[in-house]
Amino acid sequence: WLYGSLGPILLLHHDGHAPECVVFNAAEVPIEWEEHFVGDKVDPRTESFLTWESLESVRRNRVGLKGPMATPIGKGHRSLNLTLRKELGLFANVRPCYSLPGYKTRYDDVNLVTIRENTEGEYSGLEHQVVRGVVESLKVITRQASLRVAEYAFHYAKTNGRQKVSAIHKANIMRKTDGLFLKCCREVAEKHPEITYEEVIIDNCCMMLVKNPSVFDVLVMPNLYGDIISDLCAGLIGGLGLTPSCNIGEGGIALAEAVHGSAPDIAGKNLANPTALLLSSVMMLRHLNLTDKADRIHNAILNTIAEGKYRTGDLGGSASTRDFTKAVCDHL
Amino acid sequence: WLYGSLGPILLLHHDGHAPECVVFNAAEVPIEWEEHFVGDKVDPRTESFLTWESLESVRRNRVGLKGPMATPIGKGHRSLNLTLRKELGLFANVRPCYSLPGYKTRYDDVNLVTIRENTEGEYSGLEHQVVRGVVESLKVITRQASLRVAEYAFHYAKTNGRQKVSAIHKANIMRKTDGLFLKCCREVAEKHPEITYEEVIIDNCCMMLVKNPSVFDVLVMPNLYGDIISDLCAGLIGGLGLTPSCNIGEGGIALAEAVHGSAPDIAGKNLANPTALLLSSVMMLRHLNLTDKADRIHNAILNTIAEGKYRTGDLGGSASTRDFTKAVCDHL
Ligand SMILES: CC(C)[C@H](C(=O)O)[C@@H](O)C(=O)O
Ligand SMILES: CC(C)[C@H](C(=O)O)[C@@H](O)C(=O)O
């Protein structure tokens, strides 16, 4: 474990040439890493592949960066992601999504942020068989979690120069659950008259996103809708290899993460696109108020993509993780 | 009410110049319409704006066409759509979605069909408050409804020259409910080895749809995912004004419909895009085995769009409903 001047930062992965370490070194970011390797075996204290120590570390450090992790196969344990969210009270998942000049997709006009409630809703884990052939699952919406994520969304909009918050829902069908979610959003919206507030039904939202994503700014929504819409948005700009993510937790915890898994066929082979991870590490730096370093690294990443010389396999190129990372360092 | 040689067909809307009537007349389709006007007042026997007579009519005729209906505002009654689905056992909603030459969007490679379970899932209507600030809704998945829609999907694939069925799910989270849905799809898939079968998680599915929709063929899924994905797909090709829909019900009922509502600002103003309704009426004709008529009208619609002279407001043009309809007749 390494301790640095800014206190230790948790690093939840390591595949030999962690791009964020390389870039942070090159940019002289005053951070040293505290490393945890997870995924080897189930820790009985967390009932998952996540070690108890790694959780303790995030709690202590209040900040962390989670690398792409191959999802361990096997049963009888909780998912890594779900355990992290639950244990650390990671109530909001924030995913900025913007068109990257230099990487052409069908869209060049995406610039939005999805903010997803991350702890309840359809992810309650409450399911049962009523009789043979009839199963039910419970979606749980609480006033507390809805207010919390709505407040975070408006706070985010305000502190990031955003103009509008759209609450995404299906309250025409789930009148009580999504209805409560909307009620909470409205209450919070009233306290922030300088931010435009609107409500959009999820099916219509998806249609608008693929037709004209530029109409959206900040979107806030219950868990499953956030899961769906954030991936849809990632697709608009090129995929999960390009989109950063940060989870906001109780007591000011921020756990940045590359959302994409490390696909078994490319794991450890120096082939993954490090962009999502690097952009996530920039979100972490902003959370630590290391704004200059964040800006510098962010620009270097954007310039590397704009230059277009190094493209990893997911974007149709043949550059390695290391090639791309080195190019980012060169652009610093 | 009108009775024709082929037995009566229910028509659930009328705004003076029903495009389907005009086109069917021009194409000499041997059908006469049985008209029902709904939306005026709540019928206590259906607890909705749908009249009991209109339901009886579909049951008797086994086929119908529902026009765009302005959603009546007010409370204490069930939605028109939900009432129709429930009362008529409309278990599958089928929406073919294909790029229309002549109407340019960001996509020219869409050619897929979404098949949505239409009776249960997140639409159970079962919701309650547990304590103040905590509400729950129940998602219900049954073996019966899942098998039924899966069987329909494979039947559809086979009879429409399709190669692949993708079951869309979130069984990594909703292991029991979506797990049961998948299990049923797998059972049915095994009976149809000539059709490729795959399973795709909904978030990933949405990302793939916006990146490369041509990888999909037939998609089958639980209710809410179908609601979301079918609208997303409509967005890819230009919106709900262009996508037909047909609901398949118990005992061979087929209720074709234009999914879009008639927006209050354009209702009855001769401004709506009749394409979705006309393409839906073609689906109805196919159900009646009036294949020649169906082909002829279908081609006339596609040619009118390809010609590009008449565009309604939703597509950025200024043609009226009647202009477009007349052009279709000219192309017959
Ligand atoms: C892997 C899965 C459990 C997870 C989710 O559904 O939340 C993922 O899709 C995500 O978005 O982080
Ligand atoms: C209007 C609404 C109840 C309906 C639904 O959610 O099913 C609509 O979106 C649809 O897709 O037909």
XYZ file of C-alpha atoms and ligand atoms in Angstrom:
688
model
C 0.000 0.000 0.000
C 1.242 3.458 -0.751
C 0.402 6.639 1.058
C 0.806 10.046 -0.516
C 0.660 13.691 0.355
C -3.033 13.949 -0.330
C -3.879 10.886 1.644
C -4.345 7.538 0.065
C -6.519 6.927 -2.935
C -8.053 3.572 -3.469
C -7.358 1.786 -6.676
C -9.525 -1.224 -7.162
C -7.764 -2.861 -10.028
C -4.410 -3.354 -11.482
C -3.426 -5.109 -14.625
C 0.229 -4.318 -14.676
C 0.286 -1.006 -16.476
C -2.512 0.967 -14.865
C -2.963 3.885 -17.288
C -4.157 6.270 -14.591
C -0.923 5.766 -12.633
C 1.168 6.398 -15.712
C -0.735 9.560 -16.625
C -0.902 10.885 -13.048
C 2.853 10.410 -12.761
C 3.449 12.234 -16.009
C 1.189 15.080 -14.896
C 2.800 15.131 -11.455
C -0.491 14.694 -9.667
C 0.222 14.764 -5.923
C -1.462 11.466 -5.267
C -0.202 8.087 -4.318
C -2.242 5.009 -4.702
C -3.489 2.521 -2.211
C -4.010 -0.619 -4.196
C -6.529 -3.390 -3.658
C -6.858 -6.415 -5.814
C -10.286 -7.946 -5.884
C -11.949 -10.785 -7.690
C -9.771 -13.637 -6.524
C -12.045 -15.146 -3.925
C -15.215 -14.401 -2.004
C -14.674 -12.472 1.222
C -17.206 -13.824 3.738
C -17.422 -10.417 5.434
C -18.754 -8.789 2.253
C -20.322 -11.914 0.751
C -18.699 -10.883 -2.505
C -15.396 -10.812 -4.350
C -14.805 -7.424 -2.801
C -12.467 -7.522 0.156
C -13.501 -5.935 3.418
C -10.218 -4.015 3.416
C -11.005 -2.388 0.096
C -14.314 -1.112 1.436
C -12.649 0.166 4.590
C -10.136 1.936 2.428
C -12.758 3.868 0.460
C -14.530 4.769 3.675
C -11.305 6.119 5.115
C -10.099 7.867 1.959
C -13.511 9.150 0.845
C -12.407 8.820 -2.720
C -11.427 6.018 -5.041
C -11.054 4.844 -8.574
C -12.325 1.495 -9.686
C -10.795 -0.024 -12.775
C -12.509 -2.346 -15.193
C -12.901 -5.685 -13.489
C -13.608 -8.991 -15.096
C -16.853 -10.211 -13.573
C -15.989 -13.374 -11.670
C -18.163 -16.268 -12.693
C -19.883 -18.345 -10.070
C -22.904 -18.242 -7.850
C -23.841 -17.606 -4.269
C -22.199 -14.214 -3.971
C -23.321 -10.688 -4.557
C -22.197 -8.701 -7.572
C -19.147 -6.503 -7.013
C -20.957 -3.427 -8.224
C -24.028 -3.984 -6.113
C -21.946 -4.639 -3.010
C -19.985 -1.440 -3.522
C -23.159 0.586 -3.989
C -24.856 -0.876 -0.961
C -21.942 -0.903 1.464
C -20.766 2.584 0.599
C -24.210 4.122 0.192
C -23.321 5.204 -3.335
C -26.631 6.906 -3.973
C -25.936 8.664 -7.269
C -24.173 7.463 -10.374
C -23.049 10.396 -12.504
C -22.155 9.889 -16.152
C -21.249 12.844 -18.311
C -21.592 11.980 -21.967
C -20.375 14.239 -24.768
C -19.425 13.843 -28.394
C -15.673 13.531 -28.761
C -14.295 15.538 -31.676
C -12.119 13.184 -33.647
C -14.156 10.092 -32.971
C -17.009 10.197 -35.420
C -20.316 8.525 -34.662
C -23.768 9.236 -36.049
C -24.023 12.025 -33.460
C -21.881 15.103 -32.970
C -24.281 16.974 -30.743
C -24.311 15.042 -27.472
C -23.544 16.940 -24.287
C -25.505 15.656 -21.347
C -25.134 14.084 -17.931
C -27.175 11.192 -16.587
C -27.653 11.010 -12.837
C -28.960 7.679 -11.706
C -30.414 6.714 -8.339
C -28.142 3.885 -7.416
C -29.458 2.082 -4.350
C -33.092 1.029 -4.700
C -35.880 0.815 -7.270
C -35.774 -2.326 -9.361
C -32.480 -3.303 -7.729
C -34.046 -4.083 -4.348
C -33.220 -7.748 -4.726
C -36.667 -8.573 -3.366
C -38.131 -11.305 -5.486
C -40.202 -14.360 -4.800
C -42.214 -17.075 -6.392
C -45.914 -16.734 -5.585
C -46.943 -20.089 -6.963
C -45.242 -22.234 -9.562
C -44.888 -20.237 -12.732
C -45.690 -16.896 -11.110
C -42.840 -14.745 -9.821
C -42.776 -11.218 -8.564
C -40.107 -8.644 -7.976
C -40.498 -5.529 -5.910
C -39.522 -2.077 -7.013
C -38.986 0.095 -3.971
C -38.953 3.876 -4.150
C -38.374 5.959 -1.046
C -38.804 9.617 -0.412
C -35.384 9.762 1.179
C -33.406 8.290 -1.693
C -35.426 10.190 -4.294
C -34.900 13.546 -2.579
C -31.218 12.798 -2.142
C -30.569 12.023 -5.786
C -32.771 14.918 -6.946
C -30.870 17.298 -4.697
C -27.609 15.993 -6.045
C -28.826 16.482 -9.620
C -29.731 20.121 -9.032
C -26.530 20.700 -7.094
C -24.591 19.180 -9.971
C -26.434 21.287 -12.539
C -25.693 24.466 -10.598
C -22.033 23.801 -9.930
C -21.393 22.647 -13.495
C -23.075 25.443 -15.389
C -25.955 23.304 -16.592
C -29.365 24.882 -17.340
C -31.943 22.136 -17.164
C -32.810 19.017 -15.211
C -35.135 16.431 -16.778
C -36.702 13.844 -14.495
C -37.241 10.584 -16.381
C -40.097 8.367 -15.281
C -43.000 6.095 -16.144
C -45.442 7.592 -13.664
C -48.325 7.183 -16.111
C -48.039 3.471 -15.351
C -46.244 3.268 -12.010
C -48.207 6.069 -10.452
C -47.152 5.433 -6.884
C -43.474 4.544 -7.210
C -42.451 6.773 -10.084
C -45.066 9.215 -8.868
C -43.211 9.563 -5.566
C -39.938 9.964 -7.418
C -41.412 12.818 -9.461
C -42.964 14.449 -6.417
C -39.544 14.567 -4.781
C -37.952 15.993 -7.933
C -40.611 18.685 -8.079
C -40.051 19.637 -4.462
C -36.340 20.037 -5.075
C -36.933 21.845 -8.373
C -38.986 24.478 -6.581
C -35.980 25.353 -4.480
C -33.921 25.948 -7.625
C -35.968 28.252 -9.839
C -32.884 29.233 -11.853
C -32.666 25.688 -13.244
C -35.312 24.688 -15.771
C -37.153 21.550 -14.707
C -39.094 19.148 -16.909
C -40.480 15.622 -16.732
C -40.113 13.174 -19.598
C -41.613 9.700 -19.856
C -38.872 7.132 -20.386
C -40.108 5.726 -23.689
C -40.397 9.190 -25.146
C -37.038 10.118 -23.628
C -35.330 7.269 -25.489
C -36.961 8.309 -28.715
C -35.851 11.907 -28.236
C -32.327 10.810 -27.315
C -31.834 8.956 -30.573
C -33.492 11.658 -32.646
C -32.047 14.768 -31.093
C -29.930 14.292 -27.963
C -29.007 17.967 -27.848
C -32.366 18.776 -26.248
C -31.127 17.209 -23.004
C -28.820 18.611 -20.373
C -28.972 16.860 -16.965
C -31.217 13.794 -16.623
C -32.136 12.338 -13.247
C -33.946 9.029 -12.817
C -34.637 5.874 -10.828
C -32.108 3.065 -10.885
C -33.121 0.861 -13.832
C -33.971 3.753 -16.129
C -30.540 5.157 -15.323
C -28.931 1.852 -16.156
C -30.672 1.764 -19.524
C -30.376 5.407 -20.500
C -26.753 5.843 -19.495
C -25.748 2.937 -21.725
C -27.904 4.252 -24.554
C -26.140 7.620 -24.229
C -22.734 5.950 -24.164
C -23.703 4.266 -27.423
C -24.429 7.647 -29.025
C -20.839 8.774 -28.620
C -19.078 5.470 -29.259
C -19.564 3.095 -26.342
C -18.631 2.415 -22.748
C -14.934 2.581 -23.552
C -15.329 6.352 -23.799
C -17.654 7.359 -20.988
C -16.524 8.219 -17.480
C -18.583 7.561 -14.403
C -18.489 8.602 -10.776
C -20.537 7.336 -7.850
C -21.417 9.765 -5.094
C -21.886 8.277 -1.669
C -22.848 9.136 1.869
C -20.508 11.482 3.685
C -18.991 12.865 0.519
C -17.523 9.657 -0.842
C -16.747 9.673 -4.562
C -15.889 6.437 -6.296
C -14.997 6.995 -9.927
C -15.167 3.973 -12.185
C -14.828 2.710 -15.704
C -18.259 1.182 -16.167
C -17.291 -1.338 -18.792
C -16.107 -4.668 -17.543
C -12.793 -5.974 -18.727
C -13.986 -8.398 -21.320
C -12.410 -11.822 -20.646
C -11.021 -11.981 -24.168
C -8.997 -8.790 -23.755
C -8.386 -8.690 -19.979
C -4.728 -8.214 -19.145
C -3.777 -8.186 -22.821
C -3.021 -4.476 -23.067
C -5.933 -4.051 -25.483
C -8.658 -2.246 -23.495
C -9.526 1.355 -24.233
C -8.266 3.346 -21.222
C -10.317 6.454 -22.091
C -13.255 5.737 -19.785
C -10.905 5.041 -16.902
C -8.787 8.116 -17.550
C -11.817 10.377 -17.877
C -13.153 8.846 -14.656
C -9.860 9.619 -12.934
C -10.339 13.236 -14.071
C -13.736 13.236 -12.343
C -11.968 12.012 -9.224
C -9.448 14.840 -9.442
C -12.249 17.387 -9.716
C -13.809 15.900 -6.633
C -10.484 16.474 -4.865
C -10.473 20.058 -6.171
C -7.326 19.355 -8.166
C -8.857 21.407 -10.949
C -5.689 22.367 -12.796
C -4.457 18.802 -12.971
C -7.935 17.644 -13.978
C -8.138 20.199 -16.790
C -4.667 19.376 -18.024
C -5.257 15.628 -18.172
C -8.734 16.099 -19.625
C -7.364 18.196 -22.469
C -4.592 15.715 -23.137
C -7.142 12.905 -23.449
C -9.393 14.945 -25.757
C -6.426 15.967 -27.885
C -5.258 12.388 -28.196
C -8.699 11.344 -29.394
C -8.974 14.364 -31.713
C -5.606 13.565 -33.248
C -6.988 10.120 -34.068
C -3.627 8.399 -34.377
C -4.167 5.882 -31.605
C -7.413 3.941 -31.625
C -7.989 0.862 -29.525
C -9.819 -2.181 -30.847
C -13.268 -1.180 -29.545
C -13.085 1.853 -31.870
C -11.885 -0.148 -34.823
C -8.182 0.621 -34.398
C -5.222 -1.477 -33.372
C -3.505 0.681 -30.753
C -2.724 -0.922 -27.416
C -3.720 0.439 -24.034
C -0.116 1.508 -23.563
C 0.120 3.251 -26.954
C -2.914 5.352 -26.146
C -1.731 6.078 -22.617
C 1.674 7.148 -23.870
C 0.049 9.474 -26.406
C -1.967 11.088 -23.610
C 1.256 11.661 -21.666
C 2.821 13.206 -24.766
C -0.105 15.606 -25.014
C 0.226 16.761 -21.436
C -72.345 0.578 -38.348
C -71.420 -0.887 -41.637
C -71.124 -4.520 -42.572
C -69.114 -5.730 -45.507
C -68.369 -8.846 -47.418
C -65.471 -9.779 -45.201
C -67.331 -9.168 -42.019
C -67.154 -6.002 -40.083
C -63.894 -4.355 -39.077
C -63.762 -2.192 -36.052
C -62.503 1.319 -36.411
C -61.855 2.989 -33.119
C -61.418 6.524 -34.240
C -62.652 8.954 -36.761
C -61.638 12.485 -37.359
C -63.619 13.150 -40.463
C -61.277 12.001 -43.175
C -59.984 8.662 -41.956
C -56.998 8.042 -44.245
C -57.345 4.260 -44.053
C -60.894 4.462 -45.407
C -59.822 6.691 -48.251
C -56.920 4.428 -49.196
C -58.883 1.175 -48.784
C -61.571 2.586 -51.050
C -59.025 3.575 -53.662
C -57.444 0.119 -53.492
C -60.848 -1.553 -53.579
C -60.236 -3.488 -50.411
C -63.294 -5.682 -49.781
C -63.827 -4.384 -46.272
C -66.441 -2.223 -44.724
C -65.952 -0.506 -41.466
C -67.788 -0.776 -38.236
C -67.133 2.483 -36.499
C -66.868 3.230 -32.814
C -66.174 6.595 -31.352
C -64.544 6.571 -27.980
C -63.196 9.132 -25.584
C -66.372 11.116 -24.959
C -67.276 9.754 -21.583
C -66.410 6.966 -19.192
C -68.372 3.765 -19.750
C -69.018 2.262 -16.299
C -68.909 -1.261 -17.759
C -65.284 -0.820 -18.857
C -64.314 1.801 -16.266
C -62.676 3.675 -19.100
C -63.434 5.887 -22.058
C -63.721 2.747 -24.114
C -67.279 1.728 -24.782
C -68.404 -1.787 -24.032
C -69.793 -2.015 -27.552
C -66.393 -1.317 -29.077
C -64.852 -4.186 -27.111
C -67.682 -6.497 -28.103
C -67.127 -5.517 -31.681
C -63.437 -6.502 -31.669
C -64.304 -9.778 -29.955
C -66.859 -10.548 -32.620
C -64.793 -9.356 -35.584
C -61.457 -10.687 -34.334
C -59.737 -7.806 -36.049
C -59.664 -4.058 -35.725
C -57.802 -0.875 -36.359
C -57.370 1.743 -33.700
C -56.631 5.248 -34.805
C -54.642 7.834 -32.890
C -56.766 8.936 -29.986
C -56.309 12.016 -27.887
C -55.823 10.784 -24.340
C -58.790 12.114 -22.378
C -57.703 14.041 -19.326
C -59.193 13.231 -15.969
C -58.865 10.757 -13.193
C -60.556 7.703 -11.804
C -60.639 5.752 -15.024
C -58.305 3.277 -16.638
C -56.191 4.181 -19.624
C -57.711 3.327 -22.977
C -54.682 1.326 -24.027
C -54.463 -0.664 -20.825
C -58.171 -1.433 -20.903
C -57.937 -2.685 -24.459
C -54.954 -4.885 -23.646
C -56.553 -6.350 -20.573
C -60.068 -6.877 -21.837
C -59.002 -8.377 -25.149
C -56.063 -10.354 -23.802
C -53.743 -8.589 -26.247
C -50.664 -10.495 -25.199
C -48.170 -9.399 -27.827
C -47.467 -6.012 -29.306
C -45.674 -6.318 -32.627
C -43.831 -3.362 -34.103
C -41.851 -3.744 -37.310
C -39.366 -0.943 -37.681
C -37.377 -0.326 -40.841
C -35.532 2.552 -42.428
C -37.700 4.275 -45.007
C -35.847 5.165 -48.183
C -36.589 8.795 -48.858
C -36.843 9.843 -45.260
C -33.303 10.358 -44.091
C -32.334 9.922 -40.448
C -28.972 9.131 -38.892
C -29.707 5.458 -39.656
C -30.353 3.751 -42.945
C -29.792 0.199 -41.730
C -32.735 -0.517 -39.448
C -34.826 -3.589 -40.165
C -36.111 -5.222 -37.026
C -39.294 -6.162 -35.214
C -39.956 -5.680 -31.516
C -42.369 -8.088 -29.872
C -43.485 -6.918 -26.485
C -45.272 -8.872 -23.782
C -48.300 -6.727 -23.290
C -50.257 -7.865 -20.260
C -48.121 -8.128 -17.122
C -44.644 -7.288 -15.860
C -44.284 -3.751 -14.610
C -47.819 -2.996 -15.790
C -49.498 -5.115 -13.112
C -51.003 -2.037 -11.510
C -50.093 -3.488 -8.113
C -48.594 -0.730 -6.021
C -48.848 0.241 -2.428
C -47.386 2.464 0.223
C -45.541 0.460 2.878
C -45.055 3.334 5.277
C -45.016 7.058 4.595
C -42.281 7.761 2.091
C -41.815 4.141 1.063
C -43.760 2.812 -1.911
C -43.518 -0.432 -3.799
C -44.716 -1.690 -7.116
C -44.870 -5.292 -8.161
C -43.533 -6.673 -11.370
C -45.276 -9.940 -12.165
C -43.889 -12.440 -14.626
C -45.730 -15.660 -15.363
C -44.685 -18.749 -17.160
C -47.885 -18.716 -19.162
C -47.571 -15.200 -20.542
C -43.837 -15.561 -21.151
C -44.248 -18.801 -23.091
C -47.100 -17.314 -25.073
C -45.188 -14.250 -26.209
C -42.022 -16.270 -26.851
C -43.993 -18.694 -28.980
C -45.490 -15.844 -30.894
C -42.040 -14.335 -31.474
C -40.674 -17.555 -32.954
C -43.834 -18.098 -34.965
C -43.509 -14.559 -36.284
C -39.837 -15.029 -37.128
C -40.601 -18.216 -39.019
C -43.566 -16.944 -40.994
C -41.835 -13.674 -41.853
C -38.503 -14.982 -43.045
C -36.588 -13.713 -40.042
C -33.420 -15.490 -38.864
C -32.859 -14.565 -35.241
C -34.761 -13.907 -32.033
C -33.088 -11.897 -29.265
C -34.614 -12.081 -25.794
C -34.048 -8.792 -23.954
C -33.800 -8.916 -20.182
C -32.146 -7.770 -16.980
C -31.873 -11.198 -15.393
C -28.494 -10.348 -13.883
C -30.466 -8.152 -11.496
C -34.009 -9.512 -11.607
C -32.943 -13.118 -11.469
C -36.341 -14.583 -10.677
C -38.678 -12.505 -12.821
C -36.535 -11.892 -15.871
C -34.943 -15.251 -15.180
C -38.309 -16.950 -15.660
C -38.900 -14.945 -18.813
C -35.569 -16.148 -20.222
C -36.206 -19.719 -19.200
C -39.446 -19.696 -21.171
C -37.743 -18.147 -24.198
C -35.063 -20.851 -24.062
C -37.665 -23.598 -23.918
C -39.384 -22.236 -26.983
C -36.062 -21.610 -28.755
C -35.170 -25.274 -28.395
C -38.239 -26.177 -30.397
C -37.076 -23.925 -33.235
C -33.472 -24.819 -33.951
C -33.627 -23.181 -37.384
C -33.975 -19.764 -35.746
C -30.877 -18.369 -34.030
C -31.554 -17.466 -30.420
C -29.608 -15.068 -28.221
C -30.078 -13.184 -24.964
C -29.119 -9.546 -24.592
C -29.172 -7.464 -21.413
C -31.361 -4.415 -21.891
C -28.729 -1.756 -21.195
C -26.351 -3.370 -23.638
C -29.199 -3.830 -26.114
C -29.923 -0.089 -26.112
C -26.265 0.677 -26.653
C -26.081 -1.761 -29.553
C -29.300 -0.384 -31.048
C -27.921 3.137 -31.265
C -24.512 1.999 -32.473
C -25.455 -0.667 -34.944
C -29.140 -1.584 -35.156
C -28.562 -3.910 -38.088
C -27.331 -6.628 -35.721
C -30.927 -7.166 -34.574
C -33.742 -9.025 -36.236
C -36.647 -10.002 -33.954
C -36.541 -8.830 -30.318
C -38.855 -10.270 -27.673
C -39.151 -8.863 -24.177
C -41.181 -8.150 -21.074
C -43.661 -5.297 -21.070
C -41.691 -2.246 -19.907
C -38.565 -3.089 -21.886
C -40.791 -3.417 -24.914
C -42.322 -0.044 -24.235
C -38.888 1.567 -24.029
C -37.159 -0.266 -26.846
C -39.968 0.020 -29.347
C -39.995 3.789 -28.944
C -36.210 3.939 -29.151
C -36.403 1.979 -32.422
C -39.132 4.252 -33.752
C -36.790 7.162 -33.046
C -34.070 5.571 -35.169
C -36.213 5.744 -38.286
C -37.975 9.044 -37.667
C -40.544 8.681 -34.901
C -43.894 7.222 -33.980
C -45.562 8.868 -36.954
C -43.869 6.266 -39.142
C -44.064 2.985 -37.209
C -46.948 0.573 -37.451
C -48.073 -1.633 -34.624
C -50.325 -4.605 -34.173
C -51.555 -6.277 -31.000
C -52.142 -10.004 -31.032
C -54.773 -11.305 -28.676
C -56.380 -14.440 -27.411
C -58.330 -16.454 -29.953
C -56.558 -14.885 -32.913
C -57.594 -11.303 -32.352
C -55.440 -8.708 -34.105
C -55.851 -5.066 -33.223
C -53.653 -2.846 -35.366
C -52.980 0.630 -34.065
C -51.130 3.853 -34.618
C -49.202 4.052 -31.368
C -48.790 7.792 -31.273
C -51.553 9.718 -29.605
C -53.217 12.468 -31.519
C -51.473 15.416 -29.971
C -54.089 17.883 -28.713
C -52.530 20.721 -30.707
C -52.985 18.925 -34.024
C -55.975 16.652 -33.315
C -58.696 17.025 -35.924
C -56.664 19.678 -37.770
C -55.715 17.510 -40.744
C -52.036 17.741 -39.733
C -51.138 14.316 -38.320
C -48.857 11.976 -40.218
C -51.093 9.114 -41.410
C -48.154 6.807 -42.196
C -48.194 4.850 -38.933
C -51.926 4.307 -39.239
C -51.752 3.304 -42.895
C -48.868 0.894 -42.276
C -50.844 -0.531 -39.346
C -53.821 -1.043 -41.603
C -51.498 -2.993 -43.904
C -50.601 -5.238 -40.960
C -54.312 -5.770 -40.446
C -54.776 -6.739 -44.081
C -51.986 -9.289 -43.804
C -53.703 -10.745 -40.779
C -56.811 -11.128 -42.933
C -54.670 -12.788 -45.619
C -55.463 -9.986 -48.028
C -51.863 -10.168 -49.124
C -52.211 -8.604 -52.554
C -54.047 -5.598 -51.230
C -51.578 -5.332 -48.375
C -48.596 -5.390 -50.732
C -50.149 -2.870 -53.050
C -50.958 -0.365 -50.324
C -47.617 -0.946 -48.618
C -45.753 -0.148 -51.824
C -47.839 2.939 -52.432
C -46.986 4.236 -48.949
C -43.271 3.517 -49.364
C -43.263 5.141 -52.791
C -44.974 8.228 -51.458
C -42.346 8.564 -48.755
C -39.512 7.833 -51.185
C -40.806 10.483 -53.552
C -40.542 12.925 -50.656
C -42.986 15.466 -52.063
C -45.444 15.285 -49.198
C -44.094 15.562 -45.692
C -46.244 16.191 -42.661
C -45.194 18.539 -39.872
C -43.638 15.845 -37.644
C -41.089 15.254 -40.429
C -40.415 18.923 -40.955
C -42.762 19.370 -43.906
C -46.042 21.180 -44.367
C -48.226 18.608 -46.104
C -51.619 17.872 -44.577
C -52.910 14.448 -43.651
C -55.122 14.626 -46.719
C -52.291 15.640 -49.089
C -50.268 12.640 -48.020
C -53.238 10.310 -48.180
C -54.117 11.496 -51.652
C -50.522 10.935 -52.778
C -50.697 7.364 -51.503
C -53.876 6.815 -53.527
C -52.142 8.239 -56.605
C -49.334 5.726 -56.124
C -51.679 2.756 -55.931
C -23.223 -5.095 -14.113
C -24.571 -4.577 -13.676
C -24.970 -5.161 -12.337
C -24.586 -3.047 -13.625
C -25.992 -2.560 -13.343
O -26.987 -3.093 -13.819
O -26.117 -1.558 -12.614
C -24.059 -2.320 -14.876
O -24.885 -2.517 -15.963
C -23.897 -0.843 -14.601
O -24.560 -0.022 -15.238
O -23.101 -0.485 -13.718
C -49.712 5.408 -23.227
C -48.986 4.332 -22.484
C -49.859 3.761 -21.389
C -48.469 3.219 -23.414
C -47.647 2.222 -22.638
O -46.869 2.584 -21.734
O -47.754 1.028 -22.926
C -47.685 3.701 -24.633
O -46.456 4.241 -24.268
C -47.500 2.547 -25.587
O -46.352 2.150 -25.856
O -48.492 2.017 -26.098
